[in-house]
XYZ file of C-alpha atoms in Angstrom:
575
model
C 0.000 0.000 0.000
C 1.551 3.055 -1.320
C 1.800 6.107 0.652
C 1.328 9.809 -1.607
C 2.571 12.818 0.474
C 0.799 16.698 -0.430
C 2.191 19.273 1.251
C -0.025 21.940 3.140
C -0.028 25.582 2.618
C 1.426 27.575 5.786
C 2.188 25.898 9.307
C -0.531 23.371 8.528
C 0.474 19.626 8.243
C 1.088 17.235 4.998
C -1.511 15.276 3.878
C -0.627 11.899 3.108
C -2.995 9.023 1.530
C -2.864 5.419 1.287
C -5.035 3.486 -1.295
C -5.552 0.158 -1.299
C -6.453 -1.745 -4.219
C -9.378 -5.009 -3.789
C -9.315 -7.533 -6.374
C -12.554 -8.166 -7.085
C -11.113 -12.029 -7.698
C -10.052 -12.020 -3.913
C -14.152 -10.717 -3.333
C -16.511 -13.285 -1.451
C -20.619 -13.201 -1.355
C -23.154 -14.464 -3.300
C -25.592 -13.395 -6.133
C -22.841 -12.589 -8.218
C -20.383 -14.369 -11.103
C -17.384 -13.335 -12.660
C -16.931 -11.355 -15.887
C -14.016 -10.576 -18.494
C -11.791 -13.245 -17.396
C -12.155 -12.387 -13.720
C -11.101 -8.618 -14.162
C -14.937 -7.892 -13.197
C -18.147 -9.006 -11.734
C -21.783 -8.734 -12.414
C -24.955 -8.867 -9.589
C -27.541 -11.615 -10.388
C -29.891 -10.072 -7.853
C -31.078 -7.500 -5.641
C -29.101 -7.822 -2.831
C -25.984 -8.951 -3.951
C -23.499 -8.892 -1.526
C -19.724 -8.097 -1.505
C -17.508 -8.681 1.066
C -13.586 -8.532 1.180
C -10.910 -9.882 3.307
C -9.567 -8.349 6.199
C -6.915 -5.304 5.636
C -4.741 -3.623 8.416
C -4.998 0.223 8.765
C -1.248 1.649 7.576
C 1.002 3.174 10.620
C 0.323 7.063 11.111
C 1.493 9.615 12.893
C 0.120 12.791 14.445
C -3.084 11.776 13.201
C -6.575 13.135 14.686
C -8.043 10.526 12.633
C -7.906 8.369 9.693
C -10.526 9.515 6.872
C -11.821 6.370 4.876
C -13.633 6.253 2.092
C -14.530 3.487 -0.587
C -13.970 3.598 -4.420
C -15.906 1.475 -6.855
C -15.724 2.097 -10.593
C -18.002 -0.219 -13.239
C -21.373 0.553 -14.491
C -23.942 2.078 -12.760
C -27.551 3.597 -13.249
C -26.653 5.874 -10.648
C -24.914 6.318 -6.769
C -28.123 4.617 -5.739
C -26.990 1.556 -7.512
C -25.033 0.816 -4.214
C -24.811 0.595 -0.650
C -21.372 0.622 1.188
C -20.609 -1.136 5.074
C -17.171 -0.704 6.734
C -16.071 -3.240 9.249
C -13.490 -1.368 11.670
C -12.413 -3.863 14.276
C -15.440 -5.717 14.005
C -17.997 -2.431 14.539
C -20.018 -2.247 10.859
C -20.742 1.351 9.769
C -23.181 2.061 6.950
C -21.721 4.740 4.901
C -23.468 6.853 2.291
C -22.929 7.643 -1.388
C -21.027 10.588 -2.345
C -24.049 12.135 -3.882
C -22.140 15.250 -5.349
C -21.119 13.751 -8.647
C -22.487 14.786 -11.777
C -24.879 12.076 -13.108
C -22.752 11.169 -16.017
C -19.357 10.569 -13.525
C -22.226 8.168 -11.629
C -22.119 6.038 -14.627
C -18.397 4.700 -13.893
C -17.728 5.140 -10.386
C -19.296 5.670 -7.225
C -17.612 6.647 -3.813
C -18.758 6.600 -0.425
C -18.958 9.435 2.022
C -15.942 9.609 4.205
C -15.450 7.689 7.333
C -13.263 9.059 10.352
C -11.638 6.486 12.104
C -9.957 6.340 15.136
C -6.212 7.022 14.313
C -5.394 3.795 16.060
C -7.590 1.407 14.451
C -6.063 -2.297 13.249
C -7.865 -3.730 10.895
C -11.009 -3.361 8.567
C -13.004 -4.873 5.764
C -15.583 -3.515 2.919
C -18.738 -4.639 2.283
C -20.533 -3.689 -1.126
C -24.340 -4.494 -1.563
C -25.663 -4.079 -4.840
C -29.397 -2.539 -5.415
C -30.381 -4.440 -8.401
C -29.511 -7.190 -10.414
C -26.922 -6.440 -13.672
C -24.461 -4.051 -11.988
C -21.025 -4.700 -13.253
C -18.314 -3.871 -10.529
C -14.389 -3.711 -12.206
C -12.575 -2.598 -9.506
C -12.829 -1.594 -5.361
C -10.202 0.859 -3.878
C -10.159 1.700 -0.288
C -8.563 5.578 0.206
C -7.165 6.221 3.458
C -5.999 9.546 4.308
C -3.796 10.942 6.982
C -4.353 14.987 7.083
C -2.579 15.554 10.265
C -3.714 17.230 13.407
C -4.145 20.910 12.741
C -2.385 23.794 13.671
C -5.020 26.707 15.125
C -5.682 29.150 12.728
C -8.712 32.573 13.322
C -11.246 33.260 10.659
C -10.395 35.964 8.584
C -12.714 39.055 8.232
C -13.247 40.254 4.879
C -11.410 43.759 3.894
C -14.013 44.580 0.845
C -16.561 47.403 1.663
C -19.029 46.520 -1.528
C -20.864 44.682 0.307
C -23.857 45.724 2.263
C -24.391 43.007 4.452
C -20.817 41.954 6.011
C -19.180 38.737 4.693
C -18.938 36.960 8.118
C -15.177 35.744 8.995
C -14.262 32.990 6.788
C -10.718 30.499 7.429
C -9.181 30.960 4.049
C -8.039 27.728 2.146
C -4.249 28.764 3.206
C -5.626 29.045 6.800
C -6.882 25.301 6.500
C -4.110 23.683 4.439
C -5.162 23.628 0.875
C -2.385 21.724 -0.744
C -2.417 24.667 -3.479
C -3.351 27.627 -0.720
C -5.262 30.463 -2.884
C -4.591 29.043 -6.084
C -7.346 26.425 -7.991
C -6.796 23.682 -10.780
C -10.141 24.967 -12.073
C -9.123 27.996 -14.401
C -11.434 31.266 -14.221
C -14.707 29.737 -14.397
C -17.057 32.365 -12.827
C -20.587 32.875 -12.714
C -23.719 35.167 -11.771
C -25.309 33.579 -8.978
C -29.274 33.703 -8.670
C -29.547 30.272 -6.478
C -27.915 29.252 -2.773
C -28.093 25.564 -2.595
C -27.178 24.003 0.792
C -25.714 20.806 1.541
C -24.285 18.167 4.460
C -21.023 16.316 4.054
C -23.122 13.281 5.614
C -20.308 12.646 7.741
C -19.495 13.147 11.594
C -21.308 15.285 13.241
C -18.366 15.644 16.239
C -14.813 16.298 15.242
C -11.824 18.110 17.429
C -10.154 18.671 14.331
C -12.283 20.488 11.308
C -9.111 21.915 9.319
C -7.966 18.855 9.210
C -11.780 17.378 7.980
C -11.083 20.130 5.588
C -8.023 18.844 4.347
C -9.485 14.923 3.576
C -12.476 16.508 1.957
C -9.950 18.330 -0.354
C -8.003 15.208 -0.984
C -11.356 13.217 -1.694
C -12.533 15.735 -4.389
C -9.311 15.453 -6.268
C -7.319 12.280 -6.010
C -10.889 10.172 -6.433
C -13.378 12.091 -7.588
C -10.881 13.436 -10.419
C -12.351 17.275 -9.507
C -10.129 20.626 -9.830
C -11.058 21.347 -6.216
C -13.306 21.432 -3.676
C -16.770 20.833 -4.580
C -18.295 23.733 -2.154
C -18.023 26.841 -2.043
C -17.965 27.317 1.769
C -18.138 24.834 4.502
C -19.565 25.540 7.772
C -18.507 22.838 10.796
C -20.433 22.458 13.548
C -18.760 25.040 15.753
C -20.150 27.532 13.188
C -16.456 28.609 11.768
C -16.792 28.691 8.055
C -13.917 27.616 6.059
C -13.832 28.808 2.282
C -13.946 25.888 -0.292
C -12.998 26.073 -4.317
C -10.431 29.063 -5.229
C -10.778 31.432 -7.249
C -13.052 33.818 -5.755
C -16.743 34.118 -4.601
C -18.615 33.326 -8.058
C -16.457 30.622 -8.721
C -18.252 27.559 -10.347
C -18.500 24.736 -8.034
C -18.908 21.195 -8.209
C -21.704 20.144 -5.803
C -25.292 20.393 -7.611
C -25.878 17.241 -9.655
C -23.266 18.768 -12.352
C -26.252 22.070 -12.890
C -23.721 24.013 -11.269
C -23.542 26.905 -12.946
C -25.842 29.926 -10.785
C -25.510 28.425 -7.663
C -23.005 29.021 -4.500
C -23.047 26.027 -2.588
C -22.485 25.578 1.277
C -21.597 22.570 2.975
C -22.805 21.425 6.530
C -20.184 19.643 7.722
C -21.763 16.566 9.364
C -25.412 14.475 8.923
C -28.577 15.776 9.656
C -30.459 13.213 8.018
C -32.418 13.040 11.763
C -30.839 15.353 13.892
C -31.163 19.253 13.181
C -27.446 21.041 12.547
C -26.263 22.851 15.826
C -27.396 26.879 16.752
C -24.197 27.809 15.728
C -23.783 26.095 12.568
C -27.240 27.341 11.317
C -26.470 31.270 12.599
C -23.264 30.670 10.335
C -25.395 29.485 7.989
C -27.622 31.897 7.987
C -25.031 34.891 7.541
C -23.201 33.665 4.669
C -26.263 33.288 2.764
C -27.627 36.593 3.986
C -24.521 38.115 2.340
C -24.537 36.445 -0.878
C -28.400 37.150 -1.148
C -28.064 41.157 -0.402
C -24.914 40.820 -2.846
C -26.616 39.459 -5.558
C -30.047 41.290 -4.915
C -31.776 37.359 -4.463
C -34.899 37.330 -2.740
C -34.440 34.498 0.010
C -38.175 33.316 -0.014
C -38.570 33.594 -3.487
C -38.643 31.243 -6.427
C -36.836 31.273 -9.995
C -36.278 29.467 -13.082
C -32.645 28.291 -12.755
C -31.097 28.040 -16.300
C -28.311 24.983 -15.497
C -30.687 22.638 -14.345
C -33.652 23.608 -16.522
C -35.680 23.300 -13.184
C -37.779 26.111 -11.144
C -36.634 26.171 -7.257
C -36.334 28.076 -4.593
C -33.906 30.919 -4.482
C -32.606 28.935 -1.124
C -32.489 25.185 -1.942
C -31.521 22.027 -0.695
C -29.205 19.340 -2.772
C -32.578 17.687 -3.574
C -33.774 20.421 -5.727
C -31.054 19.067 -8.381
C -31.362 15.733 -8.156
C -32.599 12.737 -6.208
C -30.509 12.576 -3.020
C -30.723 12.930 0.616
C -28.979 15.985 0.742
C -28.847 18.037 2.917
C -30.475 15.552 5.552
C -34.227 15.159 5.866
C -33.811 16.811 9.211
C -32.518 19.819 8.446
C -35.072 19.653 5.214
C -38.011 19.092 7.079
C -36.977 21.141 9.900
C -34.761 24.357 9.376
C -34.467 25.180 6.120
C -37.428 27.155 5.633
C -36.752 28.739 9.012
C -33.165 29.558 7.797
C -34.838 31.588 4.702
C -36.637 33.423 7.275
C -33.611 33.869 8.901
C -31.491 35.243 5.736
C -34.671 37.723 5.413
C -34.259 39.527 8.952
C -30.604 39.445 8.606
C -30.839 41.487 5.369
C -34.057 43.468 6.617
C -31.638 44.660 9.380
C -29.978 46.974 7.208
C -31.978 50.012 5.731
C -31.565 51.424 2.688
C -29.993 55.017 2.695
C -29.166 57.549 0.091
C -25.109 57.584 -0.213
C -24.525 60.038 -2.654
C -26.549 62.995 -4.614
C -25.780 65.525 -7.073
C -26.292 67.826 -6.380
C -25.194 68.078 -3.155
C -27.688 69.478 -0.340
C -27.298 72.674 0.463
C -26.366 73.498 -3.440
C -27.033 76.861 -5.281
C -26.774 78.358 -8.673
C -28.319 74.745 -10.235
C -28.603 75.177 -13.864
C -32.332 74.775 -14.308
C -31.749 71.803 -16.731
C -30.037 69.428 -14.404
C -31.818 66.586 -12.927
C -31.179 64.963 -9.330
C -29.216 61.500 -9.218
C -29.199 59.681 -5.822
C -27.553 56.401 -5.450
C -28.412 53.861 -2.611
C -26.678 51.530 -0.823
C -28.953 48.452 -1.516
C -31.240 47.407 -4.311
C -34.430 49.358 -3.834
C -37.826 48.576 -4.814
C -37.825 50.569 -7.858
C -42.028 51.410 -7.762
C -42.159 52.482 -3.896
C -39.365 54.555 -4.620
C -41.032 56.718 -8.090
C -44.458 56.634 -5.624
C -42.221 58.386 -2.487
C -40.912 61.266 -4.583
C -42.310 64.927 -3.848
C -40.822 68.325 -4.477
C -41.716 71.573 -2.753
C -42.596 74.028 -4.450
C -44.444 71.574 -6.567
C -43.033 70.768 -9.935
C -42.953 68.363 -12.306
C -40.634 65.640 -13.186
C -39.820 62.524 -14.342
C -37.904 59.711 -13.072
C -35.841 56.702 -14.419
C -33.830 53.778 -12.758
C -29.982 53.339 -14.287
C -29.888 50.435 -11.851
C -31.785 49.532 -8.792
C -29.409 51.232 -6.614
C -29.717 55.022 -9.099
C -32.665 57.104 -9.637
C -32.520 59.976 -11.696
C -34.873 62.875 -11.418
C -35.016 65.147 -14.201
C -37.629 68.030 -14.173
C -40.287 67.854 -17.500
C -38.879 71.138 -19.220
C -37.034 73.235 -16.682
C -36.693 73.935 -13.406
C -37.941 77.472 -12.205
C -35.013 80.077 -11.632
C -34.424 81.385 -8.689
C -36.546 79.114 -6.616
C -34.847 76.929 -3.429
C -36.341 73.178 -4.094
C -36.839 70.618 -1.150
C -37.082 67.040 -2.539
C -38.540 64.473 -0.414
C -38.362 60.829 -0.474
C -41.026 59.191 2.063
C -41.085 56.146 3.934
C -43.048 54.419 1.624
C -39.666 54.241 -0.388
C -38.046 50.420 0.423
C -36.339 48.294 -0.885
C -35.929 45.153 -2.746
C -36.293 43.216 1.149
C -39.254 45.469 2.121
C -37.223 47.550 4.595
C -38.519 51.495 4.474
C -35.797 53.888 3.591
C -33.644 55.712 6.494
C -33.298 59.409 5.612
C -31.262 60.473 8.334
C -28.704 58.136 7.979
C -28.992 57.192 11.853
C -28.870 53.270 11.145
C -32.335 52.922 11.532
C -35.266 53.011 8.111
C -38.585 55.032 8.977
C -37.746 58.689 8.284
C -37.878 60.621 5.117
C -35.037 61.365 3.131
C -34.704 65.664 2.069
C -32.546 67.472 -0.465
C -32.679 71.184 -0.769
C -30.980 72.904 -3.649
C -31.549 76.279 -5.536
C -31.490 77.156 -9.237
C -29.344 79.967 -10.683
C -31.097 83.104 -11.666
C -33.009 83.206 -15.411
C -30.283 82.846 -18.650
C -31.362 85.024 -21.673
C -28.334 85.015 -22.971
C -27.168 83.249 -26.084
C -24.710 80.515 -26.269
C -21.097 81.832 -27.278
C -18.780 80.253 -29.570
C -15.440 80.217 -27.440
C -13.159 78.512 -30.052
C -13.799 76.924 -33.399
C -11.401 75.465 -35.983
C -11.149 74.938 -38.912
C -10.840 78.314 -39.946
C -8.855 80.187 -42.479
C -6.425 78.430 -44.630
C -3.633 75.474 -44.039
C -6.511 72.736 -43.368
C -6.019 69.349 -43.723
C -8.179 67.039 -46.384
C -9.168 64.791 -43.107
C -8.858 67.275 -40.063
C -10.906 67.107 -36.850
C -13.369 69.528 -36.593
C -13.924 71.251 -33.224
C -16.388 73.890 -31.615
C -16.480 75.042 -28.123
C -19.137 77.040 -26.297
C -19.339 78.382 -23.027
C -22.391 76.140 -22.150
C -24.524 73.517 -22.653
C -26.060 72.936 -25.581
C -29.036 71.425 -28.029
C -30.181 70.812 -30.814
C -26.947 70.599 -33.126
C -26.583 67.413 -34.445
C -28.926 68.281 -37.858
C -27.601 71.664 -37.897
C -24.217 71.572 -38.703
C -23.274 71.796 -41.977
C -20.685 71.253 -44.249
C -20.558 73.032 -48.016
C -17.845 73.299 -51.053
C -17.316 76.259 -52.870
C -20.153 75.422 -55.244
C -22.716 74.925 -52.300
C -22.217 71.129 -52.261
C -22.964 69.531 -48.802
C -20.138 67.487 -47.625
C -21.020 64.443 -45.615
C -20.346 64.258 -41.453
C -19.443 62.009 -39.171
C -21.686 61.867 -35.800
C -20.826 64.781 -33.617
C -19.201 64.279 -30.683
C -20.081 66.232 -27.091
C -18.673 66.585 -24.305
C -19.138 68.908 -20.822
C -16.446 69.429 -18.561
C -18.395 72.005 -16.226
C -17.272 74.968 -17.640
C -16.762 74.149 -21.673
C -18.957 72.625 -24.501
C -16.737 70.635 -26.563
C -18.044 69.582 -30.134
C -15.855 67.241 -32.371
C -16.812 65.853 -35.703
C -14.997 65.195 -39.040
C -15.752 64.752 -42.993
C -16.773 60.889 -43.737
C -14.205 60.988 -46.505
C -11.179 63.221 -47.362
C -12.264 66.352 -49.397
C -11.110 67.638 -52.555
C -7.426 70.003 -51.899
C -7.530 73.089 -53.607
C -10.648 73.824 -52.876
C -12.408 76.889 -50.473
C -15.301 75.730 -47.756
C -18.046 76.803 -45.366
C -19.127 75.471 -42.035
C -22.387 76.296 -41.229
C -23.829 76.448 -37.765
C -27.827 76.598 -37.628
C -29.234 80.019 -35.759
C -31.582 77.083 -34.605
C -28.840 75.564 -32.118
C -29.830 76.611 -28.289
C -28.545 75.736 -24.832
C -30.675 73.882 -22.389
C -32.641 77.033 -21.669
C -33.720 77.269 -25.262
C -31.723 80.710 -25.956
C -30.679 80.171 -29.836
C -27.656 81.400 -31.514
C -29.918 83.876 -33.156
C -28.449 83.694 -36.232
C -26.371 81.482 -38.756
C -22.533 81.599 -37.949
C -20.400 81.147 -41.435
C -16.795 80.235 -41.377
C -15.455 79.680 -44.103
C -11.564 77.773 -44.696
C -9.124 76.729 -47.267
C -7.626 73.167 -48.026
C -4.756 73.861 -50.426
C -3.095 71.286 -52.361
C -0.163 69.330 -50.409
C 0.673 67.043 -53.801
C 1.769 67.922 -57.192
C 2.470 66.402 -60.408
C 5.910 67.188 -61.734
C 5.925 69.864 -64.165
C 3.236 72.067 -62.303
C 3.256 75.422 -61.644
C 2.417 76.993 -58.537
């Protein structure tokens, strides 16, 4: 029995795995006959039953315990196709199916949950029962894997300040002893994520070592279930510490939800709650990662939606069942909790009320150009109708409104503004958002008060734009030169009114015009769609029809007129 050796990231300890091959030759039971020369075996019956001979546990070290699990590869309907017993010193424990594997890796091989045994154990033997009649078993491999006892490490608190609702600590994959720390086999496979799906390891429910449950978890996923990485996302022991699963980031595709993985962030439950409920802390834990992700992504926790991977409608807050038929996550914690940890995700989020972060313009503003419309931004996803039903100005005027995102509103007055006049805007409580939590317009921490914004326009503009700066003009002009005219304000109404002409009075073709504002200049750009004629004397035209924002017009047309001599001659010419 060959020993492999993976070193751990940081002060945490190697990993090192035994497997141990079972001929299925050396295999006694009954309701069963051999196959392809004796390299395989097929069930005659329901009930066929597989048992090998006795194999001692390999010496170890600074073990906490010794994580088993059982490897059988042939061809399958599905992990149900099997039911797994490990004799440890004569005590028989009924082990689960590894009911994480994508349907079509179910086909070929099926692998037990882990097993923790006592670091000190002697000897053991595996029993294989077979469902139905036809299975054909090639091959039984026994993993055992030393992780070493643990080193104590402190959740880590995220940095980021995106997020609404606080990531709660997390032990990163370094902090556990990820063989490849930070880093993933997986490449950059992200996704959106509209879906939470929980889970249970359906293994021990008691452990004084979870890093180092971590650790054979890790080893499982890779050396036998041929993954990248962890299946999970995040894992959440018993104790409550969560422990972050697959690298590569927070949307990172996992491998955990019947292979429909893709819009889903799955979390782990380390243990089986198939008839016990998880622990208090392990379902507060619970609880708060999800209530992050949820406020994150904007996903209603009691809600339902079409999820795209699995072609399926479930809730936004599922268990492993939703994907496939399994246990998973325990009937327990199905029956029991789940819908009470929904709940639970709600009030977390509903603790946090939505507040105005930034505005423009500022309160207190004055001299507002009478064209300029309010833009608040929130700090959560807001209910988009309550907030266009809150809005009010004093004095009254009218307005409309528009939603960039659910986090922006823009409110842009129908016309103009009136000069001279101080504006209070109000946003009521009847503003919430996405979670049904009213608005908090004071910023004190707690939603139920109106948010105000007073601002004042400048004083009535009758005066015409001015033309600052305009080329071309004069002679020297290129056959493909940039065009540019700057004004001293905002303007309208001059993308039809620009005009190019030849000598002759022929229009010249234009590109789009480009505009720009800086705050204190009008910048208009804009060239010829193909290079004009050299030699040749033209006029731009700008339209007396071209206003700014307040609708005072140039008055009149403005002429300039410019010169594109020729740059190339034919030899022999004279100039």
């Amino acid at each position: 029995m060959a020993a492999i050796t993976l070193a751990a990231q940081t002060q945490q300890p190697k990993i090192i795995e035994f497997r141990e091959n079972i001929p299925v030759s050396s295999i006694t039971g009954n309701n069963f006959s051999l196959i392809d020369a004796g390299e395989g075996i097929i069930t005659s019956a329901t009930g066929a039953s597989l048992l090998s001979e006795e194999k001692t546990f390999p010496k170890t070290s600074n073990a906490p315990f010794i994580a088993m699990a059982i490897s059988v590869n042939g061809s399958f309907s599905g992990s149900q196709d099997l039911v797994f017993n490990l004799v440890v010193d004569g005590v028989t424990e009924k082990l689960m199916t590894d009911e994480h594997a994508d349907e079509i890796q179910s086909r070929s091989m099926i692998v037990s949950q882990l097993f923790f045994a006592d670091p000190n154990s002697k000897n053991y033997r595996v029993k294989v029962t077979a469902n139905r009649s036809g299975i054909v078993i090639r091959g039984i491999e026994v993993v055992l894997i030393n992780p070493g006892r643990s080193v104590q490490v402190e959740p880590e608190v995220s940095l980021t300040t995106e997020d609404t609702y606080p990531k709660p600590p997390v032990v990163s994959r370094t902090g556990w002893g990820c063989p490849i720390g930070q880093n993933t086999n997986c490449g950059n496979s992200t996704t959106t994520v509209t879906h939470l799906i929980v889970h249970h390891s359906a293994g021990s429910n008691s452990s004084s070592d979870w890093a180092a449950v971590l650790r054979s978890i890790y080893q499982l996923h890779t050396a036998t279930n041929g993954w990248c990485d962890v299946g999970y996302n995040y894992l959440i022991a018993p104790n409550g510490v969560i422990y972050e699963g697959r690298g590569g980031g927070d949307n990172v595709v996992g491998a955990h939800f019947c292979g429909y993985n893709g819009g889903t962030m799955g979390v782990c439950m380390l243990g089986t709650y198939t008839s016990v409920s998880p622990s208090a802390a392990l379902l507060t834990s619970l609880a708060r990662i999800l209530a992050w992700k949820a406020d994150q992504r904007g996903i209603d926790p009691l809600g339902i939606s079409y999820h795209p991977s699995s072609n399926s409608t479930i809730n936004n807050i599922s268990g492993h069942r939703a994907g496939c038929t399994t246990e998973c996550p325990g009937s327990a914690f199905f029956n029991n909790d789940l819908a009470n940890i929904r709940m639970d995700v709600l009030s977390l989020i509903q603790t946090l009320a939505p507040k105005v972060v930034t505005a423009s313009p500022a309160g207190g503003s004055s001299d507002i150009k009478v064209f300029t419309p309010v833009r608040l931004t929130f700090n959560l996803q807001m209910d988009t109708n309550s907030v266009r039903n809150a809005i009010s100005f004093s004095p009254a005027d009218t307005f409309s409104v528009s939603f960039p995102s659910r986090t922006e509103v823009i409110i842009s007055p129908v016309g103009l503004w009136s000069s001279s006049t101080q504006y209070t805007l109000k946003i009521d409580t009847t503003a919430k958002n996405i979670h049904g939590t009213p608005i908090d317009g004071d910023g004190n921490g707690v939603g139920g008060d109106p948010f105000f914004l007073t601002f004042t326009t400048a004083q009535p503009d009758n005066l015409a734009p001015q033309i600052l700066k305009l080329f071309p003009e004069g002679g020297n002009v290129s056959t493909y030169a940039e065009m540019m005219i700057v004004l001293n304000e905002e303007i309208t109404n001059y993308e039809q009114n620009i005009t190019l002409a030849d000598g002759s009075g022929a229009g010249i073709p234009l590109s789009p015009v480009g505009y720009s504002w800086d705050g204190n200049r009008c910048v208009l750009t804009f060239k010829t769609i193909s290079l004009i004629p050299e030699g040749r004397f033209y006029t731009l035209r700008l339209a007396a029809s071209i206003s700014d924002k307040v609708g005072n017009r140039l008055g009149e047309d403005k002429l300039y007129n410019f010169h594109v001599p020729v740059t190339s001659f034919v030899e022999g010419t004279v100039v």
